[in-house]
Coordinates of C-alpha atoms in Angstrom, one line a residue:
X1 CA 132.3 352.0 107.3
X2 CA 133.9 350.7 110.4
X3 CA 132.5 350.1 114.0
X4 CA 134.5 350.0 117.1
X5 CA 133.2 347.9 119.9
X6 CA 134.1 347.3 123.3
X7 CA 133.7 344.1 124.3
X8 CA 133.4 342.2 128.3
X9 CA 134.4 339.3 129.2
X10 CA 134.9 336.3 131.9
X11 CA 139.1 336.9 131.1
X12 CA 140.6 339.7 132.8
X13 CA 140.7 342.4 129.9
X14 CA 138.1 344.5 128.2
X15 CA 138.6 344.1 124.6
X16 CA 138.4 346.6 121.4
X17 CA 136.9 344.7 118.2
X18 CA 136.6 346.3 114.8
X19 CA 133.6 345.6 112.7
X20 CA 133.3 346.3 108.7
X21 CA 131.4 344.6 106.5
X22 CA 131.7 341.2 106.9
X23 CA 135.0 340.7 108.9
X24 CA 135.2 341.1 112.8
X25 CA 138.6 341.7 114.7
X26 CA 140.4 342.3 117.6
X27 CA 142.2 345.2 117.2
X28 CA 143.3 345.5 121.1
X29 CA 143.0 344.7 125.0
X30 CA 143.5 346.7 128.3
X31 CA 144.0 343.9 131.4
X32 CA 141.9 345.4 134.0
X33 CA 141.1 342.7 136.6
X34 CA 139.2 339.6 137.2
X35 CA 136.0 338.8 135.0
X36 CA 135.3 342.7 134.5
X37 CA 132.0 341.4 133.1
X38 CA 129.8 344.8 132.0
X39 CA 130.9 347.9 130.4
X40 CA 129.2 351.4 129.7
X41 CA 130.4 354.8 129.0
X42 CA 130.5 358.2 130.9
X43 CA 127.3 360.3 128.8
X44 CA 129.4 363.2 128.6
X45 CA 132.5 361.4 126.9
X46 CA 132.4 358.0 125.5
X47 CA 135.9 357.5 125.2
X48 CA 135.6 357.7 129.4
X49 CA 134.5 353.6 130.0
X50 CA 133.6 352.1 133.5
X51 CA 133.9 348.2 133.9
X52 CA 132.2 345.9 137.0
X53 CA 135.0 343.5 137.7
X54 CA 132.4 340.7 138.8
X55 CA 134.6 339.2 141.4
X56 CA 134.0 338.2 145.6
X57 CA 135.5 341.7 146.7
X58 CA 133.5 344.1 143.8
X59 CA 135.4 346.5 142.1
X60 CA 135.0 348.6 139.6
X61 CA 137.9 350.7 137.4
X62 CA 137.9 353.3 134.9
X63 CA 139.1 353.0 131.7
X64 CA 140.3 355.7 129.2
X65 CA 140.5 355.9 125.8
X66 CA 142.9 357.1 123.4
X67 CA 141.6 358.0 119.3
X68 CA 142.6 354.8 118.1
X69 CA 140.7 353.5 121.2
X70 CA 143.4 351.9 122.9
X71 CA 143.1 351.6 126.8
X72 CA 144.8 352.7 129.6
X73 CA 143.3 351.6 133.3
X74 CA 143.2 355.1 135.4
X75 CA 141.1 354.6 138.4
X76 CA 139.3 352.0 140.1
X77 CA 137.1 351.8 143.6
X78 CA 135.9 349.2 145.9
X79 CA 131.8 348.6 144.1
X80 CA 130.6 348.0 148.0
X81 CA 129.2 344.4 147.3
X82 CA 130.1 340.9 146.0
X83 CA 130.2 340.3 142.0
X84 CA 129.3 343.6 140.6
X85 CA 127.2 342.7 137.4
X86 CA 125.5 345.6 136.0
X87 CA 126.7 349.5 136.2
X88 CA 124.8 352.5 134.9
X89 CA 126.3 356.2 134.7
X90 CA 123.4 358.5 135.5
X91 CA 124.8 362.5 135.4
X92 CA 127.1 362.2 138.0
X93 CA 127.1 358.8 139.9
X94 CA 127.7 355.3 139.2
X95 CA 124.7 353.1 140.0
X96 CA 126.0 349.5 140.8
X97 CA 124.0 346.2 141.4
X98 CA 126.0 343.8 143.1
X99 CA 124.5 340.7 142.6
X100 CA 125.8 337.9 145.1
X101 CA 125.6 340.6 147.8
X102 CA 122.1 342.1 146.9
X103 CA 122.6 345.6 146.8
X104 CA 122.7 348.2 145.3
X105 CA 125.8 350.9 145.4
X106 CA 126.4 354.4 144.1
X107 CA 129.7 356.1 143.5
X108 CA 130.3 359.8 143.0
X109 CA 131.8 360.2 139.4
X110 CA 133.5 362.6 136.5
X111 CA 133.9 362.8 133.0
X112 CA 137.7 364.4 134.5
X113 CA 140.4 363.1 136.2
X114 CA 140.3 361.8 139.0
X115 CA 137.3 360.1 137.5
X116 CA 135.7 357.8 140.3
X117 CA 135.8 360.4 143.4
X118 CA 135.4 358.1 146.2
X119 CA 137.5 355.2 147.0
X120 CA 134.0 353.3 148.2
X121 CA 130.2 353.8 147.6
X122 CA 128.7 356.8 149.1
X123 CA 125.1 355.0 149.3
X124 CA 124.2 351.4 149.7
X125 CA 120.5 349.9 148.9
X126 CA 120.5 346.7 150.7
X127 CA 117.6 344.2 149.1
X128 CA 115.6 341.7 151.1
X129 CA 113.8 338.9 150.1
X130 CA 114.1 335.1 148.6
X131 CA 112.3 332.6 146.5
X132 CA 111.4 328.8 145.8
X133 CA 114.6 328.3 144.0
X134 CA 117.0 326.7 146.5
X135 CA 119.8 326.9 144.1
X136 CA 119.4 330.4 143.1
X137 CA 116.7 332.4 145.4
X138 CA 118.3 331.8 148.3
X139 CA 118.6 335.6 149.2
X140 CA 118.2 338.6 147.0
X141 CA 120.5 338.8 144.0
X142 CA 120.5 342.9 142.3
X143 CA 121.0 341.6 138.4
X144 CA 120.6 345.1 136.9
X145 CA 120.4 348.9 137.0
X146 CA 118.1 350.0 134.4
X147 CA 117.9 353.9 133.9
X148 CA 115.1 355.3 132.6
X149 CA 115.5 358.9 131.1
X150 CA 111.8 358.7 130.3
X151 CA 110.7 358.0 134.2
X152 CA 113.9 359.3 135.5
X153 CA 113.8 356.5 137.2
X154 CA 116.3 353.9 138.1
X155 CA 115.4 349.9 138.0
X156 CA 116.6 346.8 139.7
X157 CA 115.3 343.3 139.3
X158 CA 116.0 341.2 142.2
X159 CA 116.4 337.5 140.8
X160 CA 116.7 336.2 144.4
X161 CA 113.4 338.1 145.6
X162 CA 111.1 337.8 142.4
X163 CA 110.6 342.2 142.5
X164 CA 111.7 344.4 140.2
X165 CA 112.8 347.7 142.8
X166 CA 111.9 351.0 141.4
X167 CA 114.5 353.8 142.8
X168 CA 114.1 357.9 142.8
X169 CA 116.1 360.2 144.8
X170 CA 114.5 361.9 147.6
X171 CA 114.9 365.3 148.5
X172 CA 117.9 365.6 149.4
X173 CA 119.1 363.8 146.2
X174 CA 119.7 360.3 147.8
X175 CA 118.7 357.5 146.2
X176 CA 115.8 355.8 148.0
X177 CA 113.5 352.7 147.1
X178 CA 110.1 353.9 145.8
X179 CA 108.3 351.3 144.9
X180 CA 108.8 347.8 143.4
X181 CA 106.4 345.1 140.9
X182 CA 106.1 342.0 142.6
X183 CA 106.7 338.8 139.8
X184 CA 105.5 335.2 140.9
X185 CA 107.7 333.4 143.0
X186 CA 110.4 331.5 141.3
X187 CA 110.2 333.4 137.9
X188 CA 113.9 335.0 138.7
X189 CA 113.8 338.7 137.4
X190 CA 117.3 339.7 135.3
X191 CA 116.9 342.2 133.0
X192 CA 114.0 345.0 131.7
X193 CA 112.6 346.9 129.5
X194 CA 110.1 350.2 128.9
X195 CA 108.3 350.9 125.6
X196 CA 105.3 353.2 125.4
X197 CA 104.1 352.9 128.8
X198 CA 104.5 349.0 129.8
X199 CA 107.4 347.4 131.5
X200 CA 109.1 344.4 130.5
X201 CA 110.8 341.8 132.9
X202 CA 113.0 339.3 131.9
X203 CA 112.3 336.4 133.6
X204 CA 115.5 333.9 133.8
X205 CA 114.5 330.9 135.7
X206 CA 111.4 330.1 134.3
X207 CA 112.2 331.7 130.5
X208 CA 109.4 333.8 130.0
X209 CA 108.4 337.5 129.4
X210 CA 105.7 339.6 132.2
X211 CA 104.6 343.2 130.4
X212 CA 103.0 345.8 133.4
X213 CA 101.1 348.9 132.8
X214 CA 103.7 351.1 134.0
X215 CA 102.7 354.4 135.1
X216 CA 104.6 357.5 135.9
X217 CA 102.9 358.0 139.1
X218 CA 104.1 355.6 142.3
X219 CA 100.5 356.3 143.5
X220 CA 98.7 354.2 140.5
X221 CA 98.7 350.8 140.1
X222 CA 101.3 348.1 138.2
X223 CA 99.2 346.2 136.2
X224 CA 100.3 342.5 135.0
X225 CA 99.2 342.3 131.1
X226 CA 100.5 339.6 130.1
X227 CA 103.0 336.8 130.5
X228 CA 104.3 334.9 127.1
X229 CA 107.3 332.3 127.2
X230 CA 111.1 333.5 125.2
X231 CA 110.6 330.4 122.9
X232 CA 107.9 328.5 120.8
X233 CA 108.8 325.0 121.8
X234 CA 110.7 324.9 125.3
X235 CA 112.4 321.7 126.2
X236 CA 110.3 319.5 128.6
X237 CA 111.2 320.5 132.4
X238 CA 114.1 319.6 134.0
X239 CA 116.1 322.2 132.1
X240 CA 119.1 324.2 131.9
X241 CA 117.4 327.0 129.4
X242 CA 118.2 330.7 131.3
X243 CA 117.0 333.7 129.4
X244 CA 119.4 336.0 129.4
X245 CA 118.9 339.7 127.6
X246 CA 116.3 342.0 126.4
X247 CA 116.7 345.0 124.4
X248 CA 114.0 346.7 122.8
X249 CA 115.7 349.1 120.1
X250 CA 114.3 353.0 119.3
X251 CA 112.1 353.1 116.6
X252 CA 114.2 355.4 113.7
X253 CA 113.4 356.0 110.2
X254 CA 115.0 352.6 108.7
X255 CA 113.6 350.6 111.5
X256 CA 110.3 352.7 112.6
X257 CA 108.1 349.6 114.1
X258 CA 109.5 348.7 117.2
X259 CA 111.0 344.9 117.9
X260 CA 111.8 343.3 121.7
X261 CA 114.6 340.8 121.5
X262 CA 115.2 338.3 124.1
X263 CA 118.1 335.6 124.5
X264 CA 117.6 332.5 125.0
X265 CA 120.7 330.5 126.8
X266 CA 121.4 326.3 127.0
X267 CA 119.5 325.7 124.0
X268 CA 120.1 321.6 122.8
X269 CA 119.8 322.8 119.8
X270 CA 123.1 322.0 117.9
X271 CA 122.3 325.3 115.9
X272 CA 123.1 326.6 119.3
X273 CA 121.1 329.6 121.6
X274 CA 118.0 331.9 120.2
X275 CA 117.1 335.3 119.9
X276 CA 113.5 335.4 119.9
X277 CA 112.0 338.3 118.0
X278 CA 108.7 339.7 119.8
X279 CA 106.1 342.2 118.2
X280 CA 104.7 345.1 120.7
X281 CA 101.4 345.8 118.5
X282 CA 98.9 343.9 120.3
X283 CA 97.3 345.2 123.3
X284 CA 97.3 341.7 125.4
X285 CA 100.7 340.8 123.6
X286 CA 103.9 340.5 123.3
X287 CA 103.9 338.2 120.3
X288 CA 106.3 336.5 119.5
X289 CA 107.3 336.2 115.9
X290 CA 110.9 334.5 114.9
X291 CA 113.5 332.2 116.9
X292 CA 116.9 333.4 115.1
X293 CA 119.6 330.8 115.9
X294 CA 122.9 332.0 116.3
X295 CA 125.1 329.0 116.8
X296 CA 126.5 330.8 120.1
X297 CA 126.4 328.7 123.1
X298 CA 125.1 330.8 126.7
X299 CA 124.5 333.7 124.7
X300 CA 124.5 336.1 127.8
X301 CA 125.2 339.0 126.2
X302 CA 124.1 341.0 123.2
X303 CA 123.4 344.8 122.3
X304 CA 122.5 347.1 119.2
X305 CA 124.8 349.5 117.3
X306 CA 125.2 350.8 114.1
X307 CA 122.9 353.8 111.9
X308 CA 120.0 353.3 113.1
X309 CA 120.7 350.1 115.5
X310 CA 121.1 348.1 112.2
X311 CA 123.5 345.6 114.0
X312 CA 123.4 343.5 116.6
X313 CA 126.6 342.4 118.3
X314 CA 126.2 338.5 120.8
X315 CA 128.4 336.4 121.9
X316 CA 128.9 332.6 123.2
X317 CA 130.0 332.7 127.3
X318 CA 131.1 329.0 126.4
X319 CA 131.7 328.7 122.4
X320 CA 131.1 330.3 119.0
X321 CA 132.9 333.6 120.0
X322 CA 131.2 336.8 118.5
X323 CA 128.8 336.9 115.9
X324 CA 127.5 340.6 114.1
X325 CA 123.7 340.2 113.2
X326 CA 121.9 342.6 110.7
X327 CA 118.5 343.6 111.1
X328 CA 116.2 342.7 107.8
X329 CA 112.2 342.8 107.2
X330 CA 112.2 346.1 108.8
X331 CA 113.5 344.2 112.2
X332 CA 111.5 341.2 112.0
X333 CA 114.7 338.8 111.7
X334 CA 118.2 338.6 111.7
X335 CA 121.0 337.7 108.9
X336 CA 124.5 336.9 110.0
X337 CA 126.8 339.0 108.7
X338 CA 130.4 338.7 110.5
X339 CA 132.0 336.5 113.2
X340 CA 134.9 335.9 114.9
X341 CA 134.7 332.3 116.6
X342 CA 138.0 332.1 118.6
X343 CA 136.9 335.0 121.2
X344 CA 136.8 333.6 124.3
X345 CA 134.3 334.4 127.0
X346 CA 132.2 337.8 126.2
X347 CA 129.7 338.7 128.4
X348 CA 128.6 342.0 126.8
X349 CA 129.0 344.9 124.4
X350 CA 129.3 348.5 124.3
X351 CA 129.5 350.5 120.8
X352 CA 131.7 353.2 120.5

């Protein structure tokens, strides 16, 4: 069976890559702008694609799809901020976090033409805050909107500020900041997760993984359960190791025990960066379990696909292209199983 998947990138063009068995090609590109460097889908009609172009003046275009999933570029806005790096589609609006700028933006949206229905955001969240890091904390940096369907809830970790925001609409169906989880100062929040009630931050600067008690309620408590590092042996301080993703897959029938997987980036390793495989059964865990090298190097991006999230699709920002992984003990490690090593510069994945 083949796999389509869409693939961003630090070029100018979103790509389309076909995946079966064991090869991996490109099968087309649609130039869209400079670094468009994240890609998701309108929920209504996936062959309806949005791309960040992470750039000093944001912007963000639309992409459609033909059957054969060729591209053609049919609207684009201004994303309100500097270097757009993360976009989410939640009913009708794009939720933007602009990360050099430190906000976040929302633009009004539709699964028909003209697609994007404002030329510029109809709401801006503008984050405060900064941390110990004087290369990378100087101000707040939005690295993510996470939506939760579970919570209904939409979240940002600010790498700059060391929170992770937690945003609801208000009455009036604006989005508003409700709440945030405070990390220690330095860690560098990116990316997170949510599995059975806990949170899970990503923290870059420092490598390392925080799990909260996460309630529904904005009136109980976020409590800090534990904090465990992406790797078994980190290289001694001064480093250049940045963890990068975390994805915790659906339980399904082929894969029904849950698995977090975390990135690792800069490894000196010359079998290149890690994923590190975590298990979510103990109470006072996460544990981890397996370091899978990939012989990718900055593996920023990386994301599931496949029956059942079987595969897992990561690439090399700097070398070692794309590589497809296959899930095997039930998710407990990874077995390469295609690879293309002359794509240049992905920065993430979206399966079609």
């Amino acid at each position: 069976m083949a796999f389509t998947i869409l693939g961003s990138s630090y070029t100018n063009s979103v790509y389309t890559y076909t995946f079966e068995n064991d090869s991996l090609a490109l099968k087309s590109s649609v130039d869209v702008g400079v670094h468009p460097s994240w890609v998701t889908s309108h929920p209504e009609d996936k062959s309806l694609v949005f791309a960040a172009l992470e750039q000093e003046e944001g912007k963000i275009v639309a992409i459609k799809y033909d059957s054969e999933y060729k591209g053609n570029l049919v609207a684009e806005a201004s994303s309100g901020g500097q270097d757009p790096c993360s976009i989410v589609v939640v009913k009708d609006e794009l939720l933007i976090a602009n990360y050099s700028s430190g906000s976040i933006t929302v633009l009004p949206v539709s699964k028909n033409a003209p697609y994007i229905l404002a030329k510029s955001p109809t709401c801006t969240i503008t984050l405060t805050g900064s941390g110990p890091n004087r290369e990378r904390q100087l101000s707040s940096h939005a690295h993510q909107v996470f939506y939760s369907d579970e919570y209904d809830d939409v979240l940002t970790p600010d790498l700059g500020g060391d929170r992770v925001y937690r945003l609801k609409k208000d009455a009036v169906g604006t989005w508003k900041i409700a709440g945030h989880v405070e990390h220690e100062a330095g860690g560098g929040p990116r990316h997170v997760a949510i599995h059975n009630g806990y949170l899970y931050t990503l923290l870059e600067l420092e490598s390392s993984i925080a799990k909260h008690f996460f309630p529904r309620s904005l009136d109980s408590d976020v409590e800090l359960i534990a904090k465990v590092s992406t790797m078994y042996n980190p290289p001694p301080p001064p480093n250049d190791m940045l963890a990068a993703e975390i994805l915790i897959p659906k339980p399904n029938a082929t894969y029904p025990i849950p698995y977090m997987y975390v990135s690792n980036r800069n490894h000196p390793s010359p079998e290149g960066d890690s994923v590190a495989i975590f298990s979510l059964e103990k109470p006072d865990g996460p544990e981890l379990i397996a370091e899978v090298r990939t012989g990718l190097r900055h593996l920023r991006g990386m994301e599931f696909g496949g029956p059942g999230d079987k595969y897992l699709c990561a690439g090399g920002l700097y070398a070692g292209g794309i590589r497809i992984f296959e899930r095997t003990e039930g998710g407990r490690n990874l077995k390469l199983v295609a690879q293309d090593p002359s794509i240049k510069s992905p920065t993430g994945f979206l399966w079609v």
